[in-house]
Structure formats: structure tokens, C-alpha cells
PDB file of C-alpha atoms in Angstrom:
ATOM      1  CA  UNK A 203     -26.326  15.229  40.629  1.00 70.00           C
ATOM      2  CA  UNK A 204     -25.084  11.348  40.795  1.00 84.00           C
ATOM      3  CA  UNK A 205     -24.837   9.386  37.723  1.00 88.00           C
ATOM      4  CA  UNK A 206     -26.759   5.957  37.611  1.00 91.00           C
ATOM      5  CA  UNK A 207     -25.584   3.011  35.070  1.00 95.00           C
ATOM      6  CA  UNK A 208     -27.398   0.820  33.539  1.00 94.00           C
ATOM      7  CA  UNK A 209     -25.836  -2.015  31.320  1.00 96.00           C
ATOM      8  CA  UNK A 210     -28.427  -3.267  28.851  1.00 96.00           C
ATOM      9  CA  UNK A 211     -28.023  -7.072  27.916  1.00 94.00           C
ATOM     10  CA  UNK A 212     -30.406  -9.834  27.067  1.00 92.00           C
ATOM     11  CA  UNK A 213     -31.631 -10.073  30.699  1.00 90.00           C
ATOM     12  CA  UNK A 214     -32.421  -6.204  30.841  1.00 90.00           C
ATOM     13  CA  UNK A 215     -35.640  -5.279  31.481  1.00 86.00           C
ATOM     14  CA  UNK A 216     -36.367  -2.137  29.132  1.00 87.00           C
ATOM     15  CA  UNK A 217     -38.549  -0.379  31.488  1.00 83.00           C
ATOM     16  CA  UNK A 218     -35.496   1.442  32.816  1.00 73.00           C
ATOM     17  CA  UNK A 219     -34.319   2.568  29.508  1.00 79.00           C
ATOM     18  CA  UNK A 220     -37.690   3.654  28.417  1.00 77.00           C
ATOM     19  CA  UNK A 221     -37.955   5.130  31.345  1.00 75.00           C
ATOM     20  CA  UNK A 222     -35.224   7.490  30.458  1.00 74.00           C
ATOM     21  CA  UNK A 223     -37.258   8.325  26.864  1.00 78.00           C
ATOM     22  CA  UNK A 224     -33.664   8.158  25.399  1.00 83.00           C
ATOM     23  CA  UNK A 225     -35.571   8.085  21.511  1.00 80.00           C
ATOM     24  CA  UNK A 226     -37.119  11.550  22.506  1.00 83.00           C
ATOM     25  CA  UNK A 227     -33.981  13.128  24.175  1.00 91.00           C
ATOM     26  CA  UNK A 228     -32.714  16.144  22.707  1.00 95.00           C
ATOM     27  CA  UNK A 229     -29.114  15.486  23.166  1.00 97.00           C
ATOM     28  CA  UNK A 230     -27.119  12.449  24.402  1.00 98.00           C
ATOM     29  CA  UNK A 231     -23.414  11.611  24.723  1.00 98.00           C
ATOM     30  CA  UNK A 232     -22.261   8.655  22.843  1.00 99.00           C
ATOM     31  CA  UNK A 233     -19.062   6.560  22.804  1.00 98.00           C
ATOM     32  CA  UNK A 234     -18.247   3.150  21.166  1.00 98.00           C
ATOM     33  CA  UNK A 235     -15.735   0.593  22.597  1.00 97.00           C
ATOM     34  CA  UNK A 236     -14.814  -2.158  20.699  1.00 95.00           C
ATOM     35  CA  UNK A 237     -11.613  -4.184  19.495  1.00 92.00           C
ATOM     36  CA  UNK A 238      -9.301  -2.959  16.878  1.00 89.00           C
ATOM     37  CA  UNK A 239     -11.176   0.327  16.398  1.00 90.00           C
ATOM     38  CA  UNK A 240     -10.552   2.070  13.211  1.00 88.00           C
ATOM     39  CA  UNK A 241      -9.535  -1.043  11.335  1.00 89.00           C
ATOM     40  CA  UNK A 242     -11.642  -3.018   8.609  1.00 88.00           C
ATOM     41  CA  UNK A 243     -12.105  -5.583  10.949  1.00 90.00           C
ATOM     42  CA  UNK A 244     -12.937  -3.866  13.956  1.00 93.00           C
ATOM     43  CA  UNK A 245     -15.573  -5.316  16.370  1.00 95.00           C
ATOM     44  CA  UNK A 246     -17.895  -3.643  19.034  1.00 97.00           C
ATOM     45  CA  UNK A 247     -17.934  -4.387  22.513  1.00 97.00           C
ATOM     46  CA  UNK A 248     -20.284  -2.016  23.664  1.00 98.00           C
ATOM     47  CA  UNK A 249     -22.167   1.232  22.972  1.00 98.00           C
ATOM     48  CA  UNK A 250     -22.152   3.885  25.656  1.00 98.00           C
ATOM     49  CA  UNK A 251     -25.266   6.660  25.836  1.00 98.00           C
ATOM     50  CA  UNK A 252     -25.505   9.201  28.073  1.00 97.00           C
ATOM     51  CA  UNK A 253     -28.261  11.789  29.087  1.00 96.00           C
ATOM     52  CA  UNK A 254     -27.980  15.243  30.390  1.00 95.00           C
ATOM     53  CA  UNK A 255     -29.874  13.696  33.808  1.00 92.00           C
ATOM     54  CA  UNK A 256     -26.501  12.235  34.348  1.00 92.00           C
ATOM     55  CA  UNK A 257     -28.201   8.419  33.348  1.00 93.00           C
ATOM     56  CA  UNK A 258     -25.342   6.337  31.487  1.00 96.00           C
ATOM     57  CA  UNK A 259     -26.827   3.446  29.540  1.00 96.00           C
ATOM     58  CA  UNK A 260     -24.062   0.776  28.000  1.00 98.00           C
ATOM     59  CA  UNK A 261     -25.269  -1.354  25.658  1.00 97.00           C
ATOM     60  CA  UNK A 262     -23.888  -4.506  25.618  1.00 97.00           C
ATOM     61  CA  UNK A 263     -23.625  -5.232  22.160  1.00 97.00           C
ATOM     62  CA  UNK A 264     -21.098  -8.560  22.230  1.00 96.00           C
ATOM     63  CA  UNK A 265     -23.772 -10.203  24.597  1.00 95.00           C
ATOM     64  CA  UNK A 266     -26.810  -8.534  22.458  1.00 94.00           C
ATOM     65  CA  UNK A 267     -25.669 -10.112  19.300  1.00 92.00           C
ATOM     66  CA  UNK A 268     -25.277 -13.711  20.419  1.00 88.00           C
ATOM     67  CA  UNK A 269     -29.192 -13.786  19.554  1.00 79.00           C
ATOM     68  CA  UNK A 270     -29.438 -13.641  15.888  1.00 71.00           C
ATOM     69  CA  UNK A 271     -32.928 -13.843  15.475  1.00 67.00           C
ATOM     70  CA  UNK A 272     -35.125 -12.225  16.343  1.00 72.00           C
ATOM     71  CA  UNK A 273     -32.653  -9.178  16.732  1.00 76.00           C
ATOM     72  CA  UNK A 274     -33.085  -8.081  20.542  1.00 87.00           C
ATOM     73  CA  UNK A 275     -35.415  -5.247  21.415  1.00 91.00           C
ATOM     74  CA  UNK A 276     -32.392  -3.385  22.943  1.00 93.00           C
ATOM     75  CA  UNK A 277     -30.638  -3.239  19.752  1.00 94.00           C
ATOM     76  CA  UNK A 278     -33.651  -2.273  17.908  1.00 92.00           C
ATOM     77  CA  UNK A 279     -33.715   0.759  20.534  1.00 93.00           C
ATOM     78  CA  UNK A 280     -30.267   1.485  20.038  1.00 95.00           C
ATOM     79  CA  UNK A 281     -30.766   1.779  16.502  1.00 95.00           C
ATOM     80  CA  UNK A 282     -33.590   4.309  16.739  1.00 93.00           C
ATOM     81  CA  UNK A 283     -32.086   6.920  18.778  1.00 94.00           C
ATOM     82  CA  UNK A 284     -28.836   6.685  16.750  1.00 97.00           C
ATOM     83  CA  UNK A 285     -30.137   6.919  13.455  1.00 97.00           C
ATOM     84  CA  UNK A 286     -32.610   9.589  14.121  1.00 96.00           C
ATOM     85  CA  UNK A 287     -32.207  13.226  13.252  1.00 95.00           C
ATOM     86  CA  UNK A 288     -34.046  14.534  16.145  1.00 95.00           C
ATOM     87  CA  UNK A 289     -31.475  13.674  18.626  1.00 97.00           C
ATOM     88  CA  UNK A 290     -27.489  15.636  18.788  1.00 98.00           C
ATOM     89  CA  UNK A 291     -25.434  12.986  19.502  1.00 98.00           C
ATOM     90  CA  UNK A 292     -22.280  14.563  21.259  1.00 99.00           C
ATOM     91  CA  UNK A 293     -19.049  12.187  20.210  1.00 99.00           C
ATOM     92  CA  UNK A 294     -15.180  12.883  19.954  1.00 98.00           C
ATOM     93  CA  UNK A 295     -14.398  11.714  16.404  1.00 97.00           C
ATOM     94  CA  UNK A 296     -17.098   9.906  14.917  1.00 98.00           C
ATOM     95  CA  UNK A 297     -14.979   8.398  12.074  1.00 97.00           C
ATOM     96  CA  UNK A 298     -14.580   4.803  13.292  1.00 96.00           C
ATOM     97  CA  UNK A 299     -17.763   4.506  15.670  1.00 98.00           C
ATOM     98  CA  UNK A 300     -19.941   5.554  12.780  1.00 98.00           C
ATOM     99  CA  UNK A 301     -17.861   3.299  10.163  1.00 97.00           C
ATOM    100  CA  UNK A 302     -18.567   0.141  12.883  1.00 97.00           C
ATOM    101  CA  UNK A 303     -21.760   1.045  13.805  1.00 98.00           C
ATOM    102  CA  UNK A 304     -23.151   0.518  10.372  1.00 98.00           C
ATOM    103  CA  UNK A 305     -20.724  -2.527   9.285  1.00 96.00           C
ATOM    104  CA  UNK A 306     -21.782  -4.548  12.123  1.00 96.00           C
ATOM    105  CA  UNK A 307     -25.284  -3.362  13.317  1.00 95.00           C
ATOM    106  CA  UNK A 308     -26.457  -1.917  10.346  1.00 96.00           C
ATOM    107  CA  UNK A 309     -27.170   1.443  12.336  1.00 98.00           C
ATOM    108  CA  UNK A 310     -26.674   4.617  10.360  1.00 98.00           C
ATOM    109  CA  UNK A 311     -25.566   7.124  12.650  1.00 98.00           C
ATOM    110  CA  UNK A 312     -26.726  10.723  11.739  1.00 98.00           C
ATOM    111  CA  UNK A 313     -26.875  14.187  13.483  1.00 98.00           C
ATOM    112  CA  UNK A 314     -23.632  14.364  15.589  1.00 98.00           C
ATOM    113  CA  UNK A 315     -21.913  17.142  17.544  1.00 98.00           C
ATOM    114  CA  UNK A 316     -18.532  15.642  16.977  1.00 98.00           C
ATOM    115  CA  UNK A 317     -16.317  17.702  19.435  1.00 98.00           C
ATOM    116  CA  UNK A 318     -13.013  17.151  17.275  1.00 96.00           C
ATOM    117  CA  UNK A 319     -14.530  18.563  14.202  1.00 97.00           C
ATOM    118  CA  UNK A 320     -15.991  21.319  16.403  1.00 97.00           C
ATOM    119  CA  UNK A 321     -12.606  22.003  17.694  1.00 96.00           C
ATOM    120  CA  UNK A 322     -10.946  22.395  14.174  1.00 94.00           C
ATOM    121  CA  UNK A 323     -13.640  24.486  13.099  1.00 94.00           C
ATOM    122  CA  UNK A 324     -13.432  27.112  15.702  1.00 94.00           C
ATOM    123  CA  UNK A 325      -9.882  26.817  15.806  1.00 90.00           C
ATOM    124  CA  UNK A 326      -8.868  27.096  12.591  1.00 78.00           C
ATOM    125  CA  UNK A 327     -11.328  27.066  10.246  1.00 65.00           C
ATOM    126  CA  UNK A 328     -10.060  25.032   7.374  1.00 60.00           C
ATOM    127  CA  UNK A 329      -9.327  21.452   7.030  1.00 61.00           C
ATOM    128  CA  UNK A 330      -9.960  18.694   9.595  1.00 68.00           C
ATOM    129  CA  UNK A 331      -7.173  18.720  12.484  1.00 74.00           C
ATOM    130  CA  UNK A 332      -6.877  15.989  14.904  1.00 80.00           C
ATOM    131  CA  UNK A 333      -6.910  16.365  18.566  1.00 89.00           C
ATOM    132  CA  UNK A 334      -7.158  14.083  21.401  1.00 92.00           C
ATOM    133  CA  UNK A 335     -10.124  14.192  23.823  1.00 96.00           C
ATOM    134  CA  UNK A 336      -8.206  15.406  26.897  1.00 96.00           C
ATOM    135  CA  UNK A 337      -6.416  17.928  24.661  1.00 95.00           C
ATOM    136  CA  UNK A 338      -9.675  19.534  23.229  1.00 96.00           C
ATOM    137  CA  UNK A 339     -11.220  19.431  26.928  1.00 98.00           C
ATOM    138  CA  UNK A 340      -7.940  21.135  27.986  1.00 97.00           C
ATOM    139  CA  UNK A 341      -8.278  23.777  25.277  1.00 96.00           C
ATOM    140  CA  UNK A 342     -11.939  25.045  26.398  1.00 97.00           C
ATOM    141  CA  UNK A 343     -10.955  25.532  30.121  1.00 96.00           C
ATOM    142  CA  UNK A 344     -12.539  22.096  30.905  1.00 97.00           C
ATOM    143  CA  UNK A 345     -11.516  19.124  33.279  1.00 96.00           C
ATOM    144  CA  UNK A 346      -9.533  16.195  31.224  1.00 96.00           C
ATOM    145  CA  UNK A 347     -10.731  12.791  32.118  1.00 95.00           C
ATOM    146  CA  UNK A 348      -8.285  10.869  34.450  1.00 92.00           C
ATOM    147  CA  UNK A 349      -5.625   9.075  32.558  1.00 83.00           C
ATOM    148  CA  UNK A 350      -6.355   5.277  31.681  1.00 78.00           C
ATOM    149  CA  UNK A 351      -4.069   2.518  32.095  1.00 71.00           C
ATOM    150  CA  UNK A 352      -2.751   2.107  28.857  1.00 66.00           C
ATOM    151  CA  UNK A 353      -0.702  -0.462  29.790  1.00 64.00           C
ATOM    152  CA  UNK A 354      -3.361  -2.823  30.660  1.00 66.00           C
ATOM    153  CA  UNK A 355      -4.987  -1.969  27.223  1.00 68.00           C
ATOM    154  CA  UNK A 356      -2.075  -2.572  25.333  1.00 63.00           C
ATOM    155  CA  UNK A 357      -1.059  -6.200  27.044  1.00 66.00           C
ATOM    156  CA  UNK A 358      -4.663  -7.381  26.823  1.00 76.00           C
ATOM    157  CA  UNK A 359      -5.769  -6.302  23.037  1.00 72.00           C
ATOM    158  CA  UNK A 360      -9.238  -7.867  23.995  1.00 86.00           C
ATOM    159  CA  UNK A 361      -9.638  -5.737  26.912  1.00 90.00           C
ATOM    160  CA  UNK A 362     -12.987  -4.297  25.893  1.00 92.00           C
ATOM    161  CA  UNK A 363     -14.337  -7.674  25.595  1.00 92.00           C
ATOM    162  CA  UNK A 364     -13.769  -8.895  29.150  1.00 93.00           C
ATOM    163  CA  UNK A 365     -17.291  -9.800  30.965  1.00 94.00           C
ATOM    164  CA  UNK A 366     -19.174  -8.935  32.925  1.00 95.00           C
ATOM    165  CA  UNK A 367     -18.527  -5.116  32.126  1.00 97.00           C
ATOM    166  CA  UNK A 368     -16.159  -4.112  34.965  1.00 95.00           C
ATOM    167  CA  UNK A 369     -16.697  -1.015  37.334  1.00 96.00           C
ATOM    168  CA  UNK A 370     -13.499   0.602  35.960  1.00 94.00           C
ATOM    169  CA  UNK A 371     -15.399   0.182  32.591  1.00 95.00           C
ATOM    170  CA  UNK A 372     -18.437   1.849  34.064  1.00 97.00           C
ATOM    171  CA  UNK A 373     -16.215   4.307  35.344  1.00 96.00           C
ATOM    172  CA  UNK A 374     -14.940   5.654  32.617  1.00 96.00           C
ATOM    173  CA  UNK A 375     -18.108   5.582  30.690  1.00 97.00           C
ATOM    174  CA  UNK A 376     -19.494   8.012  33.327  1.00 97.00           C
ATOM    175  CA  UNK A 377     -16.515  10.021  33.279  1.00 97.00           C
ATOM    176  CA  UNK A 378     -16.379  10.372  29.528  1.00 98.00           C
ATOM    177  CA  UNK A 379     -20.103  11.266  29.525  1.00 98.00           C
ATOM    178  CA  UNK A 380     -19.865  14.081  31.720  1.00 98.00           C
ATOM    179  CA  UNK A 381     -16.778  15.365  29.835  1.00 98.00           C
ATOM    180  CA  UNK A 382     -18.796  15.291  26.288  1.00 99.00           C
ATOM    181  CA  UNK A 383     -21.596  17.057  27.958  1.00 98.00           C
ATOM    182  CA  UNK A 384     -19.051  19.769  29.733  1.00 98.00           C
ATOM    183  CA  UNK A 385     -17.321  20.146  26.375  1.00 99.00           C
ATOM    184  CA  UNK A 386     -20.697  20.567  23.999  1.00 99.00           C
ATOM    185  CA  UNK A 387     -21.716  23.280  26.107  1.00 98.00           C
ATOM    186  CA  UNK A 388     -18.492  25.050  25.952  1.00 98.00           C
ATOM    187  CA  UNK A 389     -18.037  24.881  22.234  1.00 98.00           C
ATOM    188  CA  UNK A 390     -21.883  25.923  21.873  1.00 98.00           C
ATOM    189  CA  UNK A 391     -21.160  29.219  23.780  1.00 97.00           C
ATOM    190  CA  UNK A 392     -18.136  30.078  21.808  1.00 96.00           C
ATOM    191  CA  UNK A 393     -19.411  29.514  18.238  1.00 96.00           C
ATOM    192  CA  UNK A 394     -21.195  31.789  16.310  1.00 96.00           C
ATOM    193  CA  UNK A 395     -24.325  31.133  14.135  1.00 94.00           C
ATOM    194  CA  UNK A 396     -22.165  30.721  11.055  1.00 93.00           C
ATOM    195  CA  UNK A 397     -19.496  28.313  13.038  1.00 95.00           C
ATOM    196  CA  UNK A 398     -22.436  26.374  14.148  1.00 96.00           C
ATOM    197  CA  UNK A 399     -23.581  25.582  10.626  1.00 95.00           C
ATOM    198  CA  UNK A 400     -20.093  24.767   9.632  1.00 95.00           C
ATOM    199  CA  UNK A 401     -19.574  22.709  12.385  1.00 96.00           C
ATOM    200  CA  UNK A 402     -22.626  20.525  12.037  1.00 96.00           C
ATOM    201  CA  UNK A 403     -22.218  20.468   7.906  1.00 96.00           C
ATOM    202  CA  UNK A 404     -18.258  19.124   8.904  1.00 95.00           C
ATOM    203  CA  UNK A 405     -19.545  16.789  11.544  1.00 97.00           C
ATOM    204  CA  UNK A 406     -21.588  15.232   8.849  1.00 96.00           C
ATOM    205  CA  UNK A 407     -18.751  14.700   6.411  1.00 95.00           C
ATOM    206  CA  UNK A 408     -17.035  13.159   9.134  1.00 96.00           C
ATOM    207  CA  UNK A 409     -19.459  10.563   9.695  1.00 97.00           C
ATOM    208  CA  UNK A 410     -18.839   8.998   6.181  1.00 96.00           C
ATOM    209  CA  UNK A 411     -14.876   9.281   6.526  1.00 95.00           C
ATOM    210  CA  UNK A 412     -14.610   6.005   7.259  1.00 96.00           C
ATOM    211  CA  UNK A 413     -17.763   4.292   6.648  1.00 96.00           C
ATOM    212  CA  UNK A 414     -18.292   5.287   2.715  1.00 97.00           C
ATOM    213  CA  UNK A 415     -14.285   4.930   1.723  1.00 96.00           C
ATOM    214  CA  UNK A 416     -12.318   2.186  -0.127  1.00 96.00           C
ATOM    215  CA  UNK A 417      -9.784   0.992   2.822  1.00 95.00           C
ATOM    216  CA  UNK A 418      -6.776  -1.435   2.581  1.00 96.00           C
ATOM    217  CA  UNK A 419      -4.195  -2.103   5.134  1.00 95.00           C
ATOM    218  CA  UNK A 420      -0.119  -2.144   4.696  1.00 96.00           C
ATOM    219  CA  UNK A 421       1.931  -3.914   7.029  1.00 95.00           C
ATOM    220  CA  UNK A 422       5.159  -1.624   7.945  1.00 94.00           C
ATOM    221  CA  UNK A 423       8.153  -2.768   9.195  1.00 94.00           C
ATOM    222  CA  UNK A 424       8.815  -1.733  12.825  1.00 90.00           C
ATOM    223  CA  UNK A 425      11.880   0.161  12.044  1.00 93.00           C
ATOM    224  CA  UNK A 426       9.998   2.233   9.482  1.00 93.00           C
ATOM    225  CA  UNK A 427       7.453   3.335  11.845  1.00 92.00           C
ATOM    226  CA  UNK A 428       9.447   6.655  12.934  1.00 93.00           C
ATOM    227  CA  UNK A 429      10.196   7.552   9.601  1.00 94.00           C
ATOM    228  CA  UNK A 430       6.818   7.235   8.581  1.00 95.00           C
ATOM    229  CA  UNK A 431       5.313   9.002  11.384  1.00 94.00           C
ATOM    230  CA  UNK A 432       7.629  12.037  11.335  1.00 95.00           C
ATOM    231  CA  UNK A 433       8.475  14.245  13.714  1.00 93.00           C
ATOM    232  CA  UNK A 434       4.876  14.989  15.656  1.00 86.00           C
ATOM    233  CA  UNK A 435       3.331  13.167  12.777  1.00 89.00           C
ATOM    234  CA  UNK A 436       4.184  15.752  10.448  1.00 92.00           C
ATOM    235  CA  UNK A 437       5.402  13.133   7.656  1.00 95.00           C
ATOM    236  CA  UNK A 438       2.336  10.807   7.598  1.00 94.00           C
ATOM    237  CA  UNK A 439       0.193  14.184   7.544  1.00 92.00           C
ATOM    238  CA  UNK A 440       1.964  15.492   4.444  1.00 95.00           C
ATOM    239  CA  UNK A 441       1.828  12.124   2.862  1.00 96.00           C
ATOM    240  CA  UNK A 442      -2.214  12.318   3.610  1.00 95.00           C
ATOM    241  CA  UNK A 443      -2.419  15.488   2.039  1.00 94.00           C
ATOM    242  CA  UNK A 444      -0.465  14.269  -0.826  1.00 96.00           C
ATOM    243  CA  UNK A 445      -2.406  11.276  -1.979  1.00 96.00           C
ATOM    244  CA  UNK A 446      -5.736  12.574  -0.513  1.00 96.00           C
ATOM    245  CA  UNK A 447      -6.405   9.239   1.760  1.00 96.00           C
ATOM    246  CA  UNK A 448      -6.481   9.091   5.724  1.00 95.00           C
ATOM    247  CA  UNK A 449      -4.146   7.040   7.596  1.00 95.00           C
ATOM    248  CA  UNK A 450      -4.736   5.093  10.679  1.00 92.00           C
ATOM    249  CA  UNK A 451      -1.616   3.713  12.174  1.00 91.00           C
ATOM    250  CA  UNK A 452      -1.417   0.788  14.872  1.00 84.00           C
ATOM    251  CA  UNK A 453       1.991  -0.343  16.224  1.00 79.00           C
ATOM    252  CA  UNK A 454       0.731  -3.539  18.307  1.00 70.00           C
ATOM    253  CA  UNK A 455       1.151  -6.207  18.026  1.00 73.00           C
ATOM    254  CA  UNK A 456       2.323  -5.768  14.773  1.00 83.00           C
ATOM    255  CA  UNK A 457       2.703  -2.391  12.918  1.00 89.00           C
ATOM    256  CA  UNK A 458       0.323  -1.313  10.247  1.00 93.00           C
ATOM    257  CA  UNK A 459      -1.579   1.494   8.270  1.00 95.00           C
ATOM    258  CA  UNK A 460      -5.106   1.595   7.373  1.00 96.00           C
ATOM    259  CA  UNK A 461      -5.669   3.559   4.366  1.00 97.00           C
ATOM    260  CA  UNK A 462      -9.208   5.309   3.413  1.00 97.00           C
ATOM    261  CA  UNK A 463      -9.459   6.707   0.456  1.00 97.00           C
ATOM    262  CA  UNK A 464     -12.418   7.989  -1.602  1.00 96.00           C
ATOM    263  CA  UNK A 465     -12.192   5.856  -5.003  1.00 97.00           C
ATOM    264  CA  UNK A 466     -10.311   2.791  -5.660  1.00 97.00           C
ATOM    265  CA  UNK A 467      -7.206   4.692  -7.862  1.00 97.00           C
ATOM    266  CA  UNK A 468      -6.562   7.114  -4.961  1.00 98.00           C
ATOM    267  CA  UNK A 469      -6.354   4.148  -2.857  1.00 97.00           C
ATOM    268  CA  UNK A 470      -3.898   2.037  -4.852  1.00 98.00           C
ATOM    269  CA  UNK A 471      -1.648   4.996  -5.138  1.00 97.00           C
ATOM    270  CA  UNK A 472      -1.642   5.676  -1.665  1.00 97.00           C
ATOM    271  CA  UNK A 473      -0.649   2.026  -0.887  1.00 97.00           C
ATOM    272  CA  UNK A 474       2.186   2.480  -3.607  1.00 97.00           C
ATOM    273  CA  UNK A 475       3.473   5.460  -1.608  1.00 96.00           C
ATOM    274  CA  UNK A 476       3.846   3.356   1.486  1.00 96.00           C
ATOM    275  CA  UNK A 477       5.422   0.453   0.087  1.00 95.00           C
ATOM    276  CA  UNK A 478       9.034   1.463   0.621  1.00 92.00           C
ATOM    277  CA  UNK A 479       7.843   1.276   4.501  1.00 95.00           C
ATOM    278  CA  UNK A 480       7.466  -2.415   4.524  1.00 93.00           C
ATOM    279  CA  UNK A 481      11.131  -2.776   4.117  1.00 90.00           C
ATOM    280  CA  UNK A 482      14.130  -2.477   6.927  1.00 89.00           C
ATOM    281  CA  UNK A 483      14.935   0.912   7.340  1.00 76.00           C
ATOM    282  CA  UNK A 484      18.542   2.550   7.185  1.00 65.00           C
ATOM    283  CA  UNK A 485      20.082   2.791  10.549  1.00 52.00           C
ATOM    284  CA  UNK A 486      18.632   5.957  11.559  1.00 46.00           C
ATOM    285  CA  UNK A 487      17.318   6.720  14.989  1.00 45.00           C
ATOM    286  CA  UNK A 488      13.792   8.100  15.574  1.00 42.00           C
ATOM    287  CA  UNK A 489      13.031   7.461  18.866  1.00 41.00           C
ATOM    288  CA  UNK A 490      10.742  10.388  19.394  1.00 41.00           C
ATOM    289  CA  UNK A 491       8.250   9.247  16.752  1.00 46.00           C
ATOM    290  CA  UNK A 492       5.536   6.604  17.911  1.00 47.00           C
ATOM    291  CA  UNK A 493       2.072   5.642  16.667  1.00 50.00           C
ATOM    292  CA  UNK A 494       0.852   7.452  19.935  1.00 51.00           C
ATOM    293  CA  UNK A 495       2.363  10.936  18.469  1.00 50.00           C
ATOM    294  CA  UNK A 496      -0.618  10.346  16.386  1.00 54.00           C
ATOM    295  CA  UNK A 497      -4.841  10.780  17.504  1.00 53.00           C
ATOM    296  CA  UNK A 498      -7.160   8.455  16.383  1.00 45.00           C
TER     297      UNK A 498
END
């Protein structure tokens, strides 16, 4: 079935969106694109919502929010089906999307099939383990999505703010929509009823990991990025476990760590642990450790 793409902005006639009956669907795919995702200052560019009938709707939040009063009907529609518990939203790693949707759009995302959480529960059964979208697809025998031009994204930090929304962005949206549905189906086939319940519960927990946490930013000296991360991310994961917090690392244009913690006391303790990494490192080479060793 050939996919269709509808860009929803201030000029869009919402009849096509209503015709897809998004607020009454049983399941939708969800991807949120933005600038500095995972940081306290993240901003949404657009929200991609897909149906099992291969219709992809790109809600241009950056454009829609140019109108402050009254709020555009398209944003009210988006809020309606993202907040309802009657629709399962299939998303890979809901932490940052849930956080920025709430802060920027006052949308409280509910009822998600978080494919990263499902992978973690089905493969290990204990604490949350992070895996990239493509690695998760491959582990279930699903075709990965074609790699993006990461150099373009790195050279243009505001890439997702480009307007009009490009054909390339639309193509990525369709590819991810289709892949999310394939992955969801594969995970459902393998899960036992007991595992399904655990996956749903842990997906709910993941929604709040960033959204309901205390957070702060620690800028890391460039020479300390390797020692902080460690081989394959081992050191920073151990530090997360020790402090009871979660870290998000960014290495451009300046390296920093976003710390998410359940309490102010825990946040302060984690920041204290990171202070030594704000100073230049000793002359030790950690060429293999980079921020992209971690999945975010």
C-alpha cells in the first residue's frame, strides 16, 4: 500500500485529518522532531503521526504555534488523540518526546507502546536497557530504516526547523512510521500475556522519566568526554546506577550532560560526581569513546 503524507499547518483544511479518524484509531505511530531533544531547552519542530492504513500526518508545530490566541484547531486535535488512553501510540523511547510535548504544548502523552522498553523487557526482563531504533529493528528480524546523513544534521543544529518541510523529511517520516508498525507487530507476537503487562507498565514509567524529573546541565571539558563515557558507555552507565539518575550527553557544539533525577538531593549528588569532568583530562587517549556510543 502506497503511503500518503499530509502536512498539517495553519493553512491546512482539517477535513483530511478528520477523515482519517485519528482520535478514534486503535493505534498510531508517533515520532517527535525538534532541536536539542533531550535537553531542558528542547523545542518541537513537528510531530509525525501514522496510521496502519499508511497515512502519515506531519503536524507542523513550529508553524501552528505562531498563532497564540486562539490555539489552532489542529493543535487541539493533536492533543486529543495523544492524551487519550483509548489509542496506543507506538514510539521508540518516549522519554524526550513526552517531556517536550508537555512543556511546550501542554500535552500529557498517554498509553504508549514504547518499542525500546519492550525490547528491554523481552530481552533482559530487568532494568531499562537502551538500544537504537535500527538495532531494535534488526534484533526482531525487521528491515532497518536507511541511515540518515548525520553530517548534515551535525552541521545544521536547527535542521528540523527548515521550512517548508522537505521531501527528505517526509520520506524519513514514512520510513519510520512503517518500521514502527512492523516492530510493534513483531514484539506483540513474541510477548507472553505476563510480559505484555510488564511492558505496558514500564512504558508508562518511561513516559515520566524526563517529564517529571528534576534536571540540570553540566558542561564537560572536551578532553573528558571519552573518560566520562567509557568503553561502550560502561562508565557513564555505572555512574547513572551509582547516583540513581539518568544522563543525556551532547557533544556539539559544546559537550554537556543533562542530568535527570527524582529529587533535588539526588540531582545535587549527581552534579557533584560530574564536577571532575569539567576540567581538562590527563594525557590519556580515549579515541574510541564518543557520545554516539550511547543511545538517546
